[in-house]
Short mmCIF file of N, CA, C and O in Angstrom, two decimals:
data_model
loop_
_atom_site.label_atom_id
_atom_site.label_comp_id
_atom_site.label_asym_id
_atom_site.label_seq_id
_atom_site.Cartn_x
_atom_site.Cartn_y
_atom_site.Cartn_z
N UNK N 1 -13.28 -1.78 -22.21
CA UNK N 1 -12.98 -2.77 -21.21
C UNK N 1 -13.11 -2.13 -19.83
O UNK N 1 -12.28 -1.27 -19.51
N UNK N 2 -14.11 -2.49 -18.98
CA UNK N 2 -13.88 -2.12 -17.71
C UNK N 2 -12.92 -2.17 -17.07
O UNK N 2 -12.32 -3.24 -17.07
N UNK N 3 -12.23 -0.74 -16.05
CA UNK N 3 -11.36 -1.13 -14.95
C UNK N 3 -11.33 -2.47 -14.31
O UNK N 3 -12.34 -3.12 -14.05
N UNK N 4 -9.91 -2.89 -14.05
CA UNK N 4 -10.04 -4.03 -13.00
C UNK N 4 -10.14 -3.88 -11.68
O UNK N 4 -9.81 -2.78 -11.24
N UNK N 5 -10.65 -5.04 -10.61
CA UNK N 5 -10.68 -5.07 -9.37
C UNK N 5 -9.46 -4.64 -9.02
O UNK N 5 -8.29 -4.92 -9.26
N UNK N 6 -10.39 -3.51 -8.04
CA UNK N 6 -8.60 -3.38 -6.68
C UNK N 6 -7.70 -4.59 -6.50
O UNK N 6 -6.52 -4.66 -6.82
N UNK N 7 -8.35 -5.38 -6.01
CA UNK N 7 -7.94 -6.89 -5.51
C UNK N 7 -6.96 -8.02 -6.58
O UNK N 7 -6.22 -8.98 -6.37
N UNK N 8 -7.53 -7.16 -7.96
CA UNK N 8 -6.48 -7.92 -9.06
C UNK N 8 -5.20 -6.83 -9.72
O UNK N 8 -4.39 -7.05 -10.62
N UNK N 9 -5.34 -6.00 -9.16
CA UNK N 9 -4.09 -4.90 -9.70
C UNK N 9 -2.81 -5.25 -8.44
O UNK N 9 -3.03 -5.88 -7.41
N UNK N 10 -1.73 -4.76 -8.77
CA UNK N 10 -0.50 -5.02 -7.92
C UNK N 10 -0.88 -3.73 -7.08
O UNK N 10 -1.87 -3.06 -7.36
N UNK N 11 0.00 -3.39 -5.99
CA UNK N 11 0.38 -1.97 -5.50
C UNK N 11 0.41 -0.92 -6.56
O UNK N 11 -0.41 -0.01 -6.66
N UNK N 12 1.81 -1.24 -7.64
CA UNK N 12 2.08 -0.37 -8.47
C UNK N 12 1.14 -0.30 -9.37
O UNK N 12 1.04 0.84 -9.83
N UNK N 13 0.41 -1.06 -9.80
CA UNK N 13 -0.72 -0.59 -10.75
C UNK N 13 -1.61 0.05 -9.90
O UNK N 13 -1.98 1.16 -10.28
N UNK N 14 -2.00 -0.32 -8.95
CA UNK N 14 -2.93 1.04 -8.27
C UNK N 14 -2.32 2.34 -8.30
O UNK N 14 -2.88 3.27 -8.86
N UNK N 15 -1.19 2.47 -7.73
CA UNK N 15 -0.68 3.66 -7.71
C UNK N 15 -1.02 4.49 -9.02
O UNK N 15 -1.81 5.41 -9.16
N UNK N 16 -0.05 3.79 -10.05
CA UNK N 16 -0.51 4.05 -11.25
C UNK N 16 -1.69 4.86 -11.66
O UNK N 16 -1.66 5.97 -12.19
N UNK N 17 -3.06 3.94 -11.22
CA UNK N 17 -4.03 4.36 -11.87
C UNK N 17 -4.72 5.59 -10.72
O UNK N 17 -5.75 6.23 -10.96
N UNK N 18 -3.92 5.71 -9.51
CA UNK N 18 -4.67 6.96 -8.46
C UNK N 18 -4.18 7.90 -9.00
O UNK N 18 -4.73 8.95 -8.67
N UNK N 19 -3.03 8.06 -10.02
CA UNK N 19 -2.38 8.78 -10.39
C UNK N 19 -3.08 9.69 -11.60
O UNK N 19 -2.94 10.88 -11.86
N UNK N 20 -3.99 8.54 -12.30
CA UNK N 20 -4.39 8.78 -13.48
C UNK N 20 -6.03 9.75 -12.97
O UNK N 20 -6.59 10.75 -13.43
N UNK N 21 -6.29 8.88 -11.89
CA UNK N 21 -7.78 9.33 -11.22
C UNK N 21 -7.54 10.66 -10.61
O UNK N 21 -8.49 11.44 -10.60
N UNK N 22 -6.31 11.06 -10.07
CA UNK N 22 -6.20 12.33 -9.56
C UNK N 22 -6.14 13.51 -10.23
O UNK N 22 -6.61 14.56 -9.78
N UNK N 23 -5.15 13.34 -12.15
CA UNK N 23 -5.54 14.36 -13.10
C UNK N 23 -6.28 14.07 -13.09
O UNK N 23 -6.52 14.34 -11.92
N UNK N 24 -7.59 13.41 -13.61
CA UNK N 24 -9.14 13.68 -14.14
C UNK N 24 -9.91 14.59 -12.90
O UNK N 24 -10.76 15.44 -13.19
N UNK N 25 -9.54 14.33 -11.60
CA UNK N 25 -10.22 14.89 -10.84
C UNK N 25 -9.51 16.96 -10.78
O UNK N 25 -9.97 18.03 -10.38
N UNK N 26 -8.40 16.57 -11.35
CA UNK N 26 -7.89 18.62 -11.35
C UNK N 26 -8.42 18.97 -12.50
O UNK N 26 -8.39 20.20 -12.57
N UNK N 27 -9.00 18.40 -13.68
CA UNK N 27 -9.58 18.90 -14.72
C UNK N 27 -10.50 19.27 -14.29
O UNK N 27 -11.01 18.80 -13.27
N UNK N 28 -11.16 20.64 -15.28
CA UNK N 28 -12.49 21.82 -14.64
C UNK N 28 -12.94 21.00 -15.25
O UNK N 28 -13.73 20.59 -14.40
N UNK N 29 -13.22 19.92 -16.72
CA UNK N 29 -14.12 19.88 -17.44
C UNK N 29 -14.55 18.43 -17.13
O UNK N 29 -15.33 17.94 -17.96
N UNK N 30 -14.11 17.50 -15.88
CA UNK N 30 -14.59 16.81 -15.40
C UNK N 30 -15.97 17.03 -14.88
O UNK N 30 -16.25 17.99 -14.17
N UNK N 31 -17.01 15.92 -15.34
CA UNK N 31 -18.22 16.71 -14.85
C UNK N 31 -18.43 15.73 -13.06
O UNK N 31 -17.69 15.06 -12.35
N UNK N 32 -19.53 16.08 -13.01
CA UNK N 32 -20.29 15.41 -11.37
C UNK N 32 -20.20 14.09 -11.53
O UNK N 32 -19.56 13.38 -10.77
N UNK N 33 -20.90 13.64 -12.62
CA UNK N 33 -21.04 12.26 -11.85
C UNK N 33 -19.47 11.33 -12.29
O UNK N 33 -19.22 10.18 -11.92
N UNK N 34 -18.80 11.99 -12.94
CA UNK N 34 -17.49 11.23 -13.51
C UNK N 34 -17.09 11.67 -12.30
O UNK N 34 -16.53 10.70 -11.79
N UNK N 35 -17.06 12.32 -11.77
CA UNK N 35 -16.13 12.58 -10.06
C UNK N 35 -16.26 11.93 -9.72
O UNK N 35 -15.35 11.10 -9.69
N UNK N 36 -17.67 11.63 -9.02
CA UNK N 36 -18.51 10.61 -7.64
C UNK N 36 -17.65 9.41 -8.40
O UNK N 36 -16.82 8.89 -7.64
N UNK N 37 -17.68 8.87 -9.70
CA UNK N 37 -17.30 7.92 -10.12
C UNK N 37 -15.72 7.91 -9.93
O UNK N 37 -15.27 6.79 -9.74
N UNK N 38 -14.84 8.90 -9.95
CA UNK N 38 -13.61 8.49 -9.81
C UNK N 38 -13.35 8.41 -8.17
O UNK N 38 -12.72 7.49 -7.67
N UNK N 39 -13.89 9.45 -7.45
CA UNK N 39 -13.81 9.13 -6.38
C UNK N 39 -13.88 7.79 -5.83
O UNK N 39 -12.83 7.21 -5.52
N UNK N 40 -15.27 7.12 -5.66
CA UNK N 40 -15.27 5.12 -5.07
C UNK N 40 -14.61 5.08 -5.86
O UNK N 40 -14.70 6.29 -6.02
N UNK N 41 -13.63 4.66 -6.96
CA UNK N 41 -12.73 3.88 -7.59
C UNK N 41 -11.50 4.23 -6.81
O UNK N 41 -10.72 3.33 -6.47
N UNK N 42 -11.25 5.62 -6.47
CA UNK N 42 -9.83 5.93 -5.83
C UNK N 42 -10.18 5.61 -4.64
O UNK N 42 -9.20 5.16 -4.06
N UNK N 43 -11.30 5.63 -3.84
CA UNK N 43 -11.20 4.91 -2.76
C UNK N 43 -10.75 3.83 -2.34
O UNK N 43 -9.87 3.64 -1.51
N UNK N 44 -11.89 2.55 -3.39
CA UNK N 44 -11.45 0.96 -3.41
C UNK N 44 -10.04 0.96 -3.54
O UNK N 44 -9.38 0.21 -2.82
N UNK N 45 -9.31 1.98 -4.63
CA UNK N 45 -7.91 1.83 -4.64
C UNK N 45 -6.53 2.23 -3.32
O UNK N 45 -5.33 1.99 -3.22
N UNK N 46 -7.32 2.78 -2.69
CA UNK N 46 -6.84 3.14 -1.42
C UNK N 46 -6.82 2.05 -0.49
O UNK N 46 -5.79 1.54 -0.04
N UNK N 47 -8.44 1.58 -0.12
CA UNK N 47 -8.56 0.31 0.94
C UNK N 47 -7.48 -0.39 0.54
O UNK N 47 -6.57 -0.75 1.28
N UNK N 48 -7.62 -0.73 -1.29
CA UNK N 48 -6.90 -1.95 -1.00
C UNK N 48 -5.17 -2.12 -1.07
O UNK N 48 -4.46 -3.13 -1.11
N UNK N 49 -4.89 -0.82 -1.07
CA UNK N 49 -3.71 -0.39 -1.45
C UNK N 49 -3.15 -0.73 0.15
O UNK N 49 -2.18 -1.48 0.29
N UNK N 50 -3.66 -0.26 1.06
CA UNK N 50 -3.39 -0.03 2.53
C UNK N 50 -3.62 -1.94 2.73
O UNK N 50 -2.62 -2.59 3.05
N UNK N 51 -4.63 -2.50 2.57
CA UNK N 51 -4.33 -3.58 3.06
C UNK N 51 -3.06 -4.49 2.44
O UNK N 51 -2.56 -5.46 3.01
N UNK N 52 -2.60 -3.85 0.94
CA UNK N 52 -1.07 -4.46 0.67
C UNK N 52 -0.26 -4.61 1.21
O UNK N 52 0.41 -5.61 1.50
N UNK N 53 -0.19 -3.08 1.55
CA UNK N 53 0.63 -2.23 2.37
C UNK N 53 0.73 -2.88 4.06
O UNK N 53 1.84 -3.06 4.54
N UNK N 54 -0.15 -3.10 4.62
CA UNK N 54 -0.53 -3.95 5.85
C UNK N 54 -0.42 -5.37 5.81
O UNK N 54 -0.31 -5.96 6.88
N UNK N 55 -0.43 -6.25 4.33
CA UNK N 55 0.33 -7.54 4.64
C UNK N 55 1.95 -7.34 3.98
O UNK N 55 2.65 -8.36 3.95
N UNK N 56 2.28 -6.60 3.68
CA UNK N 56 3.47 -6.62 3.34
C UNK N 56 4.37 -6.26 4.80
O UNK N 56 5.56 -6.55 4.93
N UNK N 57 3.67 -5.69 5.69
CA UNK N 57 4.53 -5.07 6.95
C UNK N 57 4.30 -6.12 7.69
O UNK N 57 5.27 -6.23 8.44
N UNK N 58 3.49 -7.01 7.91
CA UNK N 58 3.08 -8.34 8.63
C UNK N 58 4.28 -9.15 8.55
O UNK N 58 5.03 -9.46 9.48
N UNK N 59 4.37 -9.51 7.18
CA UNK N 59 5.22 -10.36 6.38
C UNK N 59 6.85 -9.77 6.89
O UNK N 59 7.47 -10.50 7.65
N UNK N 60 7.40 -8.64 6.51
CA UNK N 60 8.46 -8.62 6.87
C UNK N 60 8.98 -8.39 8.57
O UNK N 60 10.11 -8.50 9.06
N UNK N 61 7.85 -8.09 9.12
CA UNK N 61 7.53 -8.58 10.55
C UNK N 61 7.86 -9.87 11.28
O UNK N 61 8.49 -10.03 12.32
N UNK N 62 7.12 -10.96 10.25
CA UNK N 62 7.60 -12.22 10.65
C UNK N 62 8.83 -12.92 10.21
O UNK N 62 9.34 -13.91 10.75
N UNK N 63 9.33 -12.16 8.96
CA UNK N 63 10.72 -12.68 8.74
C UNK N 63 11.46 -11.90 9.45
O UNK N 63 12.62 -11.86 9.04
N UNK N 64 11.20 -11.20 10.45
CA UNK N 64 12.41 -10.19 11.41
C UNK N 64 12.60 -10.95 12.54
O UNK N 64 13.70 -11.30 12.98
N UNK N 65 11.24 -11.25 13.13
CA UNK N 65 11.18 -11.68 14.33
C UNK N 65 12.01 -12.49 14.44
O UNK N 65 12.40 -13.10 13.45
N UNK N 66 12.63 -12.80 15.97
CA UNK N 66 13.87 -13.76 16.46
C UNK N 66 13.02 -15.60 16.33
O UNK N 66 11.84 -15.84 16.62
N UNK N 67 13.93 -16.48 15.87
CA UNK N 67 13.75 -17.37 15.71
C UNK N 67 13.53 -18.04 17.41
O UNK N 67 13.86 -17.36 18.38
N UNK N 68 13.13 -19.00 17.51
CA UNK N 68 12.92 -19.65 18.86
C UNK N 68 14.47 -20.58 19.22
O UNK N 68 14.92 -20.78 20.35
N UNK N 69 15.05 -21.03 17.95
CA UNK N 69 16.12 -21.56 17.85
C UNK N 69 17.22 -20.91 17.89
O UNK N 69 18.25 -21.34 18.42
N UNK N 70 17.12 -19.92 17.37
CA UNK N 70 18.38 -18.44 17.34
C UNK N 70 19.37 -18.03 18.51
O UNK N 70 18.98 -17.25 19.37
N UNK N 71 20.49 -18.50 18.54
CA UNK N 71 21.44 -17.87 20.02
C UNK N 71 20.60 -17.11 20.87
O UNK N 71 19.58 -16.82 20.25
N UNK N 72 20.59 -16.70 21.94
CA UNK N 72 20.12 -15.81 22.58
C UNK N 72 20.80 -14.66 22.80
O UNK N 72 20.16 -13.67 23.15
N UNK N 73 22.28 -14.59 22.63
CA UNK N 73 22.98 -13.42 22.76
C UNK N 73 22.18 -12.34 21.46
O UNK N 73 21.85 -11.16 21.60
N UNK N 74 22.01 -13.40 19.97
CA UNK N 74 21.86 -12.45 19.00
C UNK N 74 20.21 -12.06 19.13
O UNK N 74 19.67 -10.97 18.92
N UNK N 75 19.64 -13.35 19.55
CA UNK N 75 18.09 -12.26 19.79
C UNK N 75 17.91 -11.12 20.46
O UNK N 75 16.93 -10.41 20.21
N UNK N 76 19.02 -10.72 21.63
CA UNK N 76 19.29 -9.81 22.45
C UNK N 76 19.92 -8.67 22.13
O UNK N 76 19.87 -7.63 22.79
N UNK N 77 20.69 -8.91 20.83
CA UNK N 77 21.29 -7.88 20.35
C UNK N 77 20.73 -6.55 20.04
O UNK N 77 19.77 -6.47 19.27
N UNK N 78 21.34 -5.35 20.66
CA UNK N 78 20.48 -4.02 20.24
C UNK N 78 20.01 -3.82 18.72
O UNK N 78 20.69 -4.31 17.82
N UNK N 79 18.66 -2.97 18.39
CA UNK N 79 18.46 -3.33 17.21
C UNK N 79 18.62 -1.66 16.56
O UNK N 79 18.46 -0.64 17.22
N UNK N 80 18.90 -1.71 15.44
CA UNK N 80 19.06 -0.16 15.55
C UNK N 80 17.70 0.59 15.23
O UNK N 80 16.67 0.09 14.78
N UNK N 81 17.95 1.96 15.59
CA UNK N 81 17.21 2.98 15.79
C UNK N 81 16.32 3.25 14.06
O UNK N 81 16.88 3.52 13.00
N UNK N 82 15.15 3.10 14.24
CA UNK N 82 14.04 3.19 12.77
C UNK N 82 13.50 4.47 12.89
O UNK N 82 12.79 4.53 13.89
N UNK N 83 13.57 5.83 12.09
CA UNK N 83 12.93 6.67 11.97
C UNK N 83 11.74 6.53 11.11
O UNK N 83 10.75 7.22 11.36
N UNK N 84 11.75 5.63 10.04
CA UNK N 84 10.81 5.27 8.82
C UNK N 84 9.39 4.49 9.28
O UNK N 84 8.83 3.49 8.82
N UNK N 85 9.06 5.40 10.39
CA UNK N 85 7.35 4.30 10.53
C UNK N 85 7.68 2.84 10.73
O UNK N 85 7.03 2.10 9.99
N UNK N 86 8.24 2.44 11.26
CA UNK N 86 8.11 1.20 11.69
C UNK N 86 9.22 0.48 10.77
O UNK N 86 9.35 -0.72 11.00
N UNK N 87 10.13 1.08 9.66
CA UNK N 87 10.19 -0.06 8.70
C UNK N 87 11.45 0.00 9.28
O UNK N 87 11.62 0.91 10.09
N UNK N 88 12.57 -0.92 9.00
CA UNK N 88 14.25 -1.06 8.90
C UNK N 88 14.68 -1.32 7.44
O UNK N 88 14.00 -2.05 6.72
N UNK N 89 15.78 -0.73 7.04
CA UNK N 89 16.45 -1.67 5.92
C UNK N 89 17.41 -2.20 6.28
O UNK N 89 18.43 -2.05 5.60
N UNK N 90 17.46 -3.09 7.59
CA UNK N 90 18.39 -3.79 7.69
C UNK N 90 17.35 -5.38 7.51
O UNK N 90 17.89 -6.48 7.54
#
């Protein structure tokens, strides 16, 4: 059965399978063209991993943002300090 599309695996199944593509690539007895071949596959799995990754930060972006309706004291409220790349767990 052929691999599936980047585009039809979750995050975690990509991960998964970069995981699987990265031992084959530390094996000596991997030959050339099974590389070149795991390589574009861990690529596609990358692009599309990052564009998950990029609507998922969109998304909780727009559920952060202050409502237009929202008090104004609380849209104003200090927000706390994010060391994590952009993310909050609040």
């Amino acid at each position: 059965m052929p691999p599936k599309s980047p585009k039809t695996l979750t995050f975690e199944q990509s991960m998964s399978r970069l995981e699987e593509i990265s031992a084959r690539l530390e094996n000596p007895e991997t030959g050339l063209e099974e590389t070149i071949h795991l390589v574009e596959e861990g690529l596609r799995l990358v692009r599309s991993g990052r564009a998950l990754l990029d609507a998922a930060e969109l998304k909780i972006r727009t559920l952060e943002a202050p409502k237009e309706d929202a008090p104004i004291a609380k849209r104003n409220a200090p927000q706390p300090i994010d060391d994590h790349d952009g993310f909050s767990l609040i």
